Amino acid sequence: MSELVIKDLHVTVETDDGTKEILRGVDLTITSGQTHAIMGPNGSGKSTLAYAVAGHPKYTIPSGSVTLDGADVLDMSVDERAKAGLFLAMQYPVEIPGVSVSNFLRSSLTALRGEAPKLREWIKEMNEAMKEIGMDPTFSERNVNEGFSGGEKKRHEILQLELMKPKIAILDETDSGLDVDALRIVSEGINRTVERNNTGVLLITHYTRILRYVKPDKVSVFVDGRVVATGGQELAEELEANGYVKFSKATAGA
């Protein structure tokens, strides 16, 4: 059983107008084998939470703590966080020209495991994972994210997730830009990872449509850099019906 525990997390960023506080005291716990959905309007700080926990240098953390199984995540370098079991699927994955998907994935697994997977076993493992998410084997020969469609980028993120088997996965708007078929495939990949590998998932999204396929154990509403409400699937359904207005007004009046 693994736990990512975020306590009273404050995050700032430097702007042309000076230091801006984005996260204003976030408390969250993500546990093995569970999916915790974070929903909120644009600009509420959801992506900032993902990148700050992953170690993006753009963000400063003046106070608060993040621990994974009791170890101080904020004291780790970015690669140390990955080796400890953290995974981030970015909203906008970057292109890596000249690096094939196969080499990228094998190099990543080598860094995580401390030794390179045997080539024959690796090819079998990768091809099986690709088959499950409906990717042609020739996809592995393409350069990472170069010329990929939105759906291909997201499926590649899920391929990484399934092969790397992290303790905790933070998925930043994985449903963004997906058609119905791609959404279903990506959702099935998330569900497999939770069930097979006991991965804990922090699923960041604007919309409830992915939650028709990925059933969250918890749903939290994020407004103005804070968690303002937490519940179950019924909270997602309330958001689908009524939006964020109720929560935004409550925050404005606080």
PDB file of C-alpha atoms in Angstrom:
ATOM      1  CA  MET A   1       0.000   0.000   0.000  1.00  0.00           C
ATOM      2  CA  SER A   2       1.427   3.369  -1.081  1.00  0.00           C
ATOM      3  CA  GLU A   3       0.228   6.871  -0.238  1.00  0.00           C
ATOM      4  CA  LEU A   4       0.980  10.263  -1.709  1.00  0.00           C
ATOM      5  CA  VAL A   5       0.121  12.777   1.015  1.00  0.00           C
ATOM      6  CA  ILE A   6      -0.116  16.487   0.218  1.00  0.00           C
ATOM      7  CA  LYS A   7      -0.482  18.786   3.221  1.00  0.00           C
ATOM      8  CA  ASP A   8      -1.147  22.528   3.241  1.00  0.00           C
ATOM      9  CA  LEU A   9       0.683  22.957  -0.062  1.00  0.00           C
ATOM     10  CA  HIS A  10       1.303  26.525  -1.204  1.00  0.00           C
ATOM     11  CA  VAL A  11       2.782  27.195  -4.635  1.00  0.00           C
ATOM     12  CA  THR A  12       3.868  30.450  -6.250  1.00  0.00           C
ATOM     13  CA  VAL A  13       5.102  31.480  -9.686  1.00  0.00           C
ATOM     14  CA  GLU A  14       6.995  34.547 -10.858  1.00  0.00           C
ATOM     15  CA  THR A  15       5.134  36.800 -13.313  1.00  0.00           C
ATOM     16  CA  ASP A  16       5.819  40.197 -14.894  1.00  0.00           C
ATOM     17  CA  ASP A  17       3.758  41.678 -12.069  1.00  0.00           C
ATOM     18  CA  GLY A  18       5.687  39.886  -9.334  1.00  0.00           C
ATOM     19  CA  THR A  19       5.131  36.740  -7.313  1.00  0.00           C
ATOM     20  CA  LYS A  20       1.696  35.162  -7.731  1.00  0.00           C
ATOM     21  CA  GLU A  21       0.286  32.565  -5.360  1.00  0.00           C
ATOM     22  CA  ILE A  22      -1.538  29.813  -7.259  1.00  0.00           C
ATOM     23  CA  LEU A  23      -2.050  27.064  -4.688  1.00  0.00           C
ATOM     24  CA  ARG A  24      -3.326  28.290  -1.323  1.00  0.00           C
ATOM     25  CA  GLY A  25      -3.118  25.356   1.036  1.00  0.00           C
ATOM     26  CA  VAL A  26      -3.967  22.077  -0.702  1.00  0.00           C
ATOM     27  CA  ASP A  27      -4.623  18.888   1.285  1.00  0.00           C
ATOM     28  CA  LEU A  28      -4.973  15.609  -0.630  1.00  0.00           C
ATOM     29  CA  THR A  29      -4.194  11.925  -0.138  1.00  0.00           C
ATOM     30  CA  ILE A  30      -3.907   9.509  -3.070  1.00  0.00           C
ATOM     31  CA  THR A  31      -3.780   5.816  -2.156  1.00  0.00           C
ATOM     32  CA  SER A  32      -2.793   2.653  -4.019  1.00  0.00           C
ATOM     33  CA  GLY A  33      -5.550   1.071  -6.055  1.00  0.00           C
ATOM     34  CA  GLN A  34      -7.812   4.113  -5.916  1.00  0.00           C
ATOM     35  CA  THR A  35      -8.722   6.835  -8.399  1.00  0.00           C
ATOM     36  CA  HIS A  36      -9.118  10.366  -7.075  1.00  0.00           C
ATOM     37  CA  ALA A  37     -10.569  12.813  -9.603  1.00  0.00           C
ATOM     38  CA  ILE A  38      -9.797  16.527  -9.344  1.00  0.00           C
ATOM     39  CA  MET A  39     -12.258  18.780 -11.168  1.00  0.00           C
ATOM     40  CA  GLY A  40     -12.395  22.531 -11.459  1.00  0.00           C
ATOM     41  CA  PRO A  41     -12.715  25.489 -13.822  1.00  0.00           C
ATOM     42  CA  ASN A  42      -9.894  26.873 -15.946  1.00  0.00           C
ATOM     43  CA  GLY A  43      -7.254  28.677 -13.919  1.00  0.00           C
ATOM     44  CA  SER A  44      -8.130  26.998 -10.631  1.00  0.00           C
ATOM     45  CA  GLY A  45      -4.621  25.525 -10.181  1.00  0.00           C
ATOM     46  CA  LYS A  46      -5.174  21.875 -11.127  1.00  0.00           C
ATOM     47  CA  SER A  47      -2.250  21.651 -13.551  1.00  0.00           C
ATOM     48  CA  THR A  48      -0.047  23.666 -11.203  1.00  0.00           C
ATOM     49  CA  LEU A  49      -0.638  20.992  -8.566  1.00  0.00           C
ATOM     50  CA  ALA A  50       0.458  18.268 -11.007  1.00  0.00           C
ATOM     51  CA  TYR A  51       3.628  20.040 -12.104  1.00  0.00           C
ATOM     52  CA  ALA A  52       4.615  21.217  -8.640  1.00  0.00           C
ATOM     53  CA  VAL A  53       4.403  17.675  -7.260  1.00  0.00           C
ATOM     54  CA  ALA A  54       6.397  16.378 -10.244  1.00  0.00           C
ATOM     55  CA  GLY A  55       9.131  18.978  -9.668  1.00  0.00           C
ATOM     56  CA  HIS A  56       8.732  21.556 -12.462  1.00  0.00           C
ATOM     57  CA  PRO A  57      11.348  24.306 -11.848  1.00  0.00           C
ATOM     58  CA  LYS A  58       8.898  27.057 -12.805  1.00  0.00           C
ATOM     59  CA  TYR A  59       7.063  26.686  -9.490  1.00  0.00           C
ATOM     60  CA  THR A  60       8.208  27.604  -5.990  1.00  0.00           C
ATOM     61  CA  ILE A  61       6.829  25.904  -2.875  1.00  0.00           C
ATOM     62  CA  PRO A  62       7.133  28.319   0.071  1.00  0.00           C
ATOM     63  CA  SER A  63       5.303  26.012   2.496  1.00  0.00           C
ATOM     64  CA  GLY A  64       3.570  22.691   2.810  1.00  0.00           C
ATOM     65  CA  SER A  65       4.696  19.109   2.320  1.00  0.00           C
ATOM     66  CA  VAL A  66       4.425  16.244  -0.163  1.00  0.00           C
ATOM     67  CA  THR A  67       5.391  12.736   0.932  1.00  0.00           C
ATOM     68  CA  LEU A  68       5.310   9.367  -0.799  1.00  0.00           C
ATOM     69  CA  ASP A  69       5.269   6.474   1.663  1.00  0.00           C
ATOM     70  CA  GLY A  70       6.728   8.847   4.246  1.00  0.00           C
ATOM     71  CA  ALA A  71       9.631  10.056   2.071  1.00  0.00           C
ATOM     72  CA  ASP A  72       9.918  13.797   1.378  1.00  0.00           C
ATOM     73  CA  VAL A  73       9.091  14.224  -2.313  1.00  0.00           C
ATOM     74  CA  LEU A  74      10.004  17.914  -2.339  1.00  0.00           C
ATOM     75  CA  ASP A  75      13.566  17.043  -1.342  1.00  0.00           C
ATOM     76  CA  MET A  76      13.961  14.779  -4.395  1.00  0.00           C
ATOM     77  CA  SER A  77      15.164  15.679  -7.878  1.00  0.00           C
ATOM     78  CA  VAL A  78      12.751  15.082 -10.762  1.00  0.00           C
ATOM     79  CA  ASP A  79      14.346  11.744 -11.701  1.00  0.00           C
ATOM     80  CA  GLU A  80      14.391  10.661  -8.054  1.00  0.00           C
ATOM     81  CA  ARG A  81      10.647  11.284  -7.875  1.00  0.00           C
ATOM     82  CA  ALA A  82      10.130   9.055 -10.908  1.00  0.00           C
ATOM     83  CA  LYS A  83      12.317   6.322  -9.433  1.00  0.00           C
ATOM     84  CA  ALA A  84      10.400   6.577  -6.147  1.00  0.00           C
ATOM     85  CA  GLY A  85       7.210   5.712  -8.061  1.00  0.00           C
ATOM     86  CA  LEU A  86       5.665   8.994  -9.262  1.00  0.00           C
ATOM     87  CA  PHE A  87       4.402   9.335 -12.830  1.00  0.00           C
ATOM     88  CA  LEU A  88       3.085  12.413 -14.631  1.00  0.00           C
ATOM     89  CA  ALA A  89       1.082  12.329 -17.864  1.00  0.00           C
ATOM     90  CA  MET A  90       1.223  15.868 -19.229  1.00  0.00           C
ATOM     91  CA  GLN A  91      -1.672  17.729 -20.777  1.00  0.00           C
ATOM     92  CA  TYR A  92       0.557  18.739 -23.689  1.00  0.00           C
ATOM     93  CA  PRO A  93       3.256  16.066 -24.204  1.00  0.00           C
ATOM     94  CA  VAL A  94       6.421  17.391 -25.847  1.00  0.00           C
ATOM     95  CA  GLU A  95       7.982  16.131 -29.065  1.00  0.00           C
ATOM     96  CA  ILE A  96      11.416  14.486 -28.939  1.00  0.00           C
ATOM     97  CA  PRO A  97      12.802  14.473 -32.497  1.00  0.00           C
ATOM     98  CA  GLY A  98      15.330  11.748 -33.278  1.00  0.00           C
ATOM     99  CA  VAL A  99      14.254   9.457 -30.410  1.00  0.00           C
ATOM    100  CA  SER A 100      12.007   6.528 -31.270  1.00  0.00           C
ATOM    101  CA  VAL A 101       9.142   5.483 -29.021  1.00  0.00           C
ATOM    102  CA  SER A 102      10.814   2.096 -28.483  1.00  0.00           C
ATOM    103  CA  ASN A 103      14.162   3.596 -27.442  1.00  0.00           C
ATOM    104  CA  PHE A 104      12.470   6.186 -25.250  1.00  0.00           C
ATOM    105  CA  LEU A 105      10.438   3.592 -23.388  1.00  0.00           C
ATOM    106  CA  ARG A 106      13.329   1.124 -23.010  1.00  0.00           C
ATOM    107  CA  SER A 107      15.635   3.889 -21.728  1.00  0.00           C
ATOM    108  CA  SER A 108      12.967   4.984 -19.250  1.00  0.00           C
ATOM    109  CA  LEU A 109      12.511   1.446 -17.934  1.00  0.00           C
ATOM    110  CA  THR A 110      16.280   0.994 -17.696  1.00  0.00           C
ATOM    111  CA  ALA A 111      16.494   4.105 -15.495  1.00  0.00           C
ATOM    112  CA  LEU A 112      13.631   2.903 -13.298  1.00  0.00           C
ATOM    113  CA  ARG A 113      14.736  -0.725 -12.949  1.00  0.00           C
ATOM    114  CA  GLY A 114      18.465  -0.140 -12.814  1.00  0.00           C
ATOM    115  CA  GLU A 115      19.144  -2.471 -15.742  1.00  0.00           C
ATOM    116  CA  ALA A 116      18.069  -2.695 -19.358  1.00  0.00           C
ATOM    117  CA  PRO A 117      15.260  -5.125 -20.172  1.00  0.00           C
ATOM    118  CA  LYS A 118      16.456  -8.053 -22.266  1.00  0.00           C
ATOM    119  CA  LEU A 119      15.740  -7.139 -25.860  1.00  0.00           C
ATOM    120  CA  ARG A 120      13.575 -10.116 -26.812  1.00  0.00           C
ATOM    121  CA  GLU A 121      11.530  -9.876 -23.610  1.00  0.00           C
ATOM    122  CA  TRP A 122      11.250  -6.127 -24.031  1.00  0.00           C
ATOM    123  CA  ILE A 123       9.870  -6.333 -27.571  1.00  0.00           C
ATOM    124  CA  LYS A 124       7.278  -8.878 -26.438  1.00  0.00           C
ATOM    125  CA  GLU A 125       6.286  -6.780 -23.421  1.00  0.00           C
ATOM    126  CA  MET A 126       5.987  -3.597 -25.485  1.00  0.00           C
ATOM    127  CA  ASN A 127       4.032  -5.218 -28.317  1.00  0.00           C
ATOM    128  CA  GLU A 128       1.555  -6.778 -25.893  1.00  0.00           C
ATOM    129  CA  ALA A 129       0.988  -3.425 -24.201  1.00  0.00           C
ATOM    130  CA  MET A 130       0.561  -1.685 -27.557  1.00  0.00           C
ATOM    131  CA  LYS A 131      -1.939  -4.285 -28.701  1.00  0.00           C
ATOM    132  CA  GLU A 132      -4.091  -3.682 -25.616  1.00  0.00           C
ATOM    133  CA  ILE A 133      -4.431   0.008 -26.428  1.00  0.00           C
ATOM    134  CA  GLY A 134      -4.975  -0.527 -30.150  1.00  0.00           C
ATOM    135  CA  MET A 135      -1.595   0.732 -31.379  1.00  0.00           C
ATOM    136  CA  ASP A 136       0.070  -0.686 -34.481  1.00  0.00           C
ATOM    137  CA  PRO A 137       3.538  -2.187 -33.725  1.00  0.00           C
ATOM    138  CA  THR A 138       5.107   0.199 -36.282  1.00  0.00           C
ATOM    139  CA  PHE A 139       4.179   3.032 -33.900  1.00  0.00           C
ATOM    140  CA  SER A 140       7.255   2.088 -31.840  1.00  0.00           C
ATOM    141  CA  GLU A 141       9.514   3.174 -34.713  1.00  0.00           C
ATOM    142  CA  ARG A 142       8.166   6.731 -34.824  1.00  0.00           C
ATOM    143  CA  ASN A 143       9.833   9.637 -33.036  1.00  0.00           C
ATOM    144  CA  VAL A 144       8.291  10.496 -29.679  1.00  0.00           C
ATOM    145  CA  ASN A 145       5.137  12.591 -30.207  1.00  0.00           C
ATOM    146  CA  GLU A 146       6.447  13.941 -33.520  1.00  0.00           C
ATOM    147  CA  GLY A 147       3.474  14.343 -35.839  1.00  0.00           C
ATOM    148  CA  PHE A 148       1.233  12.456 -33.413  1.00  0.00           C
ATOM    149  CA  SER A 149      -2.465  13.223 -33.330  1.00  0.00           C
ATOM    150  CA  GLY A 150      -3.992  14.226 -29.998  1.00  0.00           C
ATOM    151  CA  GLY A 151      -5.300  10.697 -29.513  1.00  0.00           C
ATOM    152  CA  GLU A 152      -1.923   9.130 -30.340  1.00  0.00           C
ATOM    153  CA  LYS A 153      -0.168  11.348 -27.798  1.00  0.00           C
ATOM    154  CA  LYS A 154      -2.606  10.348 -25.079  1.00  0.00           C
ATOM    155  CA  ARG A 155      -2.393   6.653 -25.922  1.00  0.00           C
ATOM    156  CA  HIS A 156       1.391   6.925 -25.816  1.00  0.00           C
ATOM    157  CA  GLU A 157       1.090   8.355 -22.303  1.00  0.00           C
ATOM    158  CA  ILE A 158      -1.062   5.385 -21.297  1.00  0.00           C
ATOM    159  CA  LEU A 159       1.478   3.029 -22.893  1.00  0.00           C
ATOM    160  CA  GLN A 160       4.162   4.579 -20.665  1.00  0.00           C
ATOM    161  CA  LEU A 161       1.881   4.246 -17.656  1.00  0.00           C
ATOM    162  CA  GLU A 162       1.199   0.552 -18.263  1.00  0.00           C
ATOM    163  CA  LEU A 163       4.850  -0.335 -18.867  1.00  0.00           C
ATOM    164  CA  MET A 164       6.364   1.719 -16.017  1.00  0.00           C
ATOM    165  CA  LYS A 165       3.878   0.556 -13.363  1.00  0.00           C
ATOM    166  CA  PRO A 166       4.256   3.540 -10.999  1.00  0.00           C
ATOM    167  CA  LYS A 167       2.993   3.638  -7.422  1.00  0.00           C
ATOM    168  CA  ILE A 168       1.130   6.911  -8.026  1.00  0.00           C
ATOM    169  CA  ALA A 169       0.133   8.372 -11.405  1.00  0.00           C
ATOM    170  CA  ILE A 170      -0.892  11.996 -11.918  1.00  0.00           C
ATOM    171  CA  LEU A 171      -2.850  12.339 -15.150  1.00  0.00           C
ATOM    172  CA  ASP A 172      -3.288  15.949 -16.238  1.00  0.00           C
ATOM    173  CA  GLU A 173      -6.343  16.247 -18.502  1.00  0.00           C
ATOM    174  CA  THR A 174      -5.697  12.924 -20.220  1.00  0.00           C
ATOM    175  CA  ASP A 175      -9.139  13.208 -21.822  1.00  0.00           C
ATOM    176  CA  SER A 176      -8.348  16.522 -23.523  1.00  0.00           C
ATOM    177  CA  GLY A 177      -9.037  16.466 -27.267  1.00  0.00           C
ATOM    178  CA  LEU A 178     -10.047  12.807 -27.462  1.00  0.00           C
ATOM    179  CA  ASP A 179     -12.849  11.462 -29.611  1.00  0.00           C
ATOM    180  CA  VAL A 180     -15.235   8.868 -28.178  1.00  0.00           C
ATOM    181  CA  ASP A 181     -13.217   5.828 -29.292  1.00  0.00           C
ATOM    182  CA  ALA A 182      -9.890   7.207 -28.066  1.00  0.00           C
ATOM    183  CA  LEU A 183     -11.480   8.231 -24.765  1.00  0.00           C
ATOM    184  CA  ARG A 184     -12.709   4.678 -24.215  1.00  0.00           C
ATOM    185  CA  ILE A 185      -9.290   3.166 -25.034  1.00  0.00           C
ATOM    186  CA  VAL A 186      -7.448   5.593 -22.753  1.00  0.00           C
ATOM    187  CA  SER A 187      -9.942   5.003 -19.945  1.00  0.00           C
ATOM    188  CA  GLU A 188      -9.583   1.238 -20.234  1.00  0.00           C
ATOM    189  CA  GLY A 189      -5.809   1.658 -19.948  1.00  0.00           C
ATOM    190  CA  ILE A 190      -6.211   3.685 -16.749  1.00  0.00           C
ATOM    191  CA  ASN A 191      -8.551   1.077 -15.285  1.00  0.00           C
ATOM    192  CA  ARG A 192      -6.125  -1.763 -16.143  1.00  0.00           C
ATOM    193  CA  THR A 193      -3.265   0.060 -14.451  1.00  0.00           C
ATOM    194  CA  VAL A 194      -5.262   0.510 -11.254  1.00  0.00           C
ATOM    195  CA  GLU A 195      -6.467  -3.090 -11.210  1.00  0.00           C
ATOM    196  CA  ARG A 196      -3.285  -4.891 -12.313  1.00  0.00           C
ATOM    197  CA  ASN A 197      -0.589  -2.785 -10.708  1.00  0.00           C
ATOM    198  CA  ASN A 198      -2.496  -1.333  -7.741  1.00  0.00           C
ATOM    199  CA  THR A 199      -1.503   2.131  -8.923  1.00  0.00           C
ATOM    200  CA  GLY A 200      -3.089   5.126  -7.245  1.00  0.00           C
ATOM    201  CA  VAL A 201      -4.365   7.672  -9.767  1.00  0.00           C
ATOM    202  CA  LEU A 202      -4.875  11.413  -9.413  1.00  0.00           C
ATOM    203  CA  LEU A 203      -7.042  12.203 -12.432  1.00  0.00           C
ATOM    204  CA  ILE A 204      -7.259  15.902 -13.307  1.00  0.00           C
ATOM    205  CA  THR A 205     -10.083  16.866 -15.647  1.00  0.00           C
ATOM    206  CA  HIS A 206     -12.519  19.629 -16.597  1.00  0.00           C
ATOM    207  CA  TYR A 207     -15.311  17.359 -17.682  1.00  0.00           C
ATOM    208  CA  THR A 208     -17.238  14.408 -16.339  1.00  0.00           C
ATOM    209  CA  ARG A 209     -17.269  12.427 -19.592  1.00  0.00           C
ATOM    210  CA  ILE A 210     -14.137  10.431 -18.707  1.00  0.00           C
ATOM    211  CA  LEU A 211     -15.758   9.543 -15.378  1.00  0.00           C
ATOM    212  CA  ARG A 212     -18.345   7.524 -17.273  1.00  0.00           C
ATOM    213  CA  TYR A 213     -15.530   5.077 -18.028  1.00  0.00           C
ATOM    214  CA  VAL A 214     -13.154   5.633 -15.106  1.00  0.00           C
ATOM    215  CA  LYS A 215     -15.215   5.423 -11.921  1.00  0.00           C
ATOM    216  CA  PRO A 216     -13.496   7.513  -9.236  1.00  0.00           C
ATOM    217  CA  ASP A 217     -13.376   6.491  -5.597  1.00  0.00           C
ATOM    218  CA  LYS A 218     -13.247  10.181  -4.669  1.00  0.00           C
ATOM    219  CA  VAL A 219     -14.001  13.446  -6.444  1.00  0.00           C
ATOM    220  CA  SER A 220     -12.621  16.783  -5.257  1.00  0.00           C
ATOM    221  CA  VAL A 221     -13.572  20.229  -6.531  1.00  0.00           C
ATOM    222  CA  PHE A 222     -10.708  22.660  -7.027  1.00  0.00           C
ATOM    223  CA  VAL A 223     -11.420  26.412  -7.042  1.00  0.00           C
ATOM    224  CA  ASP A 224      -8.994  29.310  -6.637  1.00  0.00           C
ATOM    225  CA  GLY A 225      -6.077  27.095  -5.619  1.00  0.00           C
ATOM    226  CA  ARG A 226      -7.936  25.142  -2.965  1.00  0.00           C
ATOM    227  CA  VAL A 227      -9.956  21.970  -2.532  1.00  0.00           C
ATOM    228  CA  VAL A 228     -13.422  23.288  -1.697  1.00  0.00           C
ATOM    229  CA  ALA A 229     -15.434  20.033  -1.675  1.00  0.00           C
ATOM    230  CA  THR A 230     -14.831  16.280  -1.721  1.00  0.00           C
ATOM    231  CA  GLY A 231     -17.279  13.451  -2.305  1.00  0.00           C
ATOM    232  CA  GLY A 232     -17.974  10.437  -4.478  1.00  0.00           C
ATOM    233  CA  GLN A 233     -19.417   9.889  -7.928  1.00  0.00           C
ATOM    234  CA  GLU A 234     -22.492  11.869  -6.926  1.00  0.00           C
ATOM    235  CA  LEU A 235     -20.354  15.023  -6.699  1.00  0.00           C
ATOM    236  CA  ALA A 236     -19.245  14.555 -10.317  1.00  0.00           C
ATOM    237  CA  GLU A 237     -22.876  14.157 -11.323  1.00  0.00           C
ATOM    238  CA  GLU A 238     -23.756  17.398  -9.518  1.00  0.00           C
ATOM    239  CA  LEU A 239     -20.992  19.181 -11.419  1.00  0.00           C
ATOM    240  CA  GLU A 240     -22.280  17.756 -14.697  1.00  0.00           C
ATOM    241  CA  ALA A 241     -25.734  19.104 -13.937  1.00  0.00           C
ATOM    242  CA  ASN A 242     -24.915  22.467 -12.376  1.00  0.00           C
ATOM    243  CA  GLY A 243     -21.306  23.355 -13.134  1.00  0.00           C
ATOM    244  CA  TYR A 244     -18.905  25.109 -10.756  1.00  0.00           C
ATOM    245  CA  VAL A 245     -20.938  28.250 -10.060  1.00  0.00           C
ATOM    246  CA  LYS A 246     -22.068  27.134  -6.592  1.00  0.00           C
ATOM    247  CA  PHE A 247     -18.509  26.381  -5.494  1.00  0.00           C
ATOM    248  CA  SER A 248     -17.028  29.486  -7.076  1.00  0.00           C
ATOM    249  CA  LYS A 249     -19.561  31.727  -5.302  1.00  0.00           C
ATOM    250  CA  ALA A 250     -18.907  30.018  -1.982  1.00  0.00           C
ATOM    251  CA  THR A 251     -15.168  30.589  -2.408  1.00  0.00           C
ATOM    252  CA  ALA A 252     -15.652  34.221  -3.384  1.00  0.00           C
ATOM    253  CA  GLY A 253     -17.736  34.807  -0.285  1.00  0.00           C
ATOM    254  CA  ALA A 254     -15.328  33.087   2.082  1.00  0.00           C
TER     255      ALA A 254
END
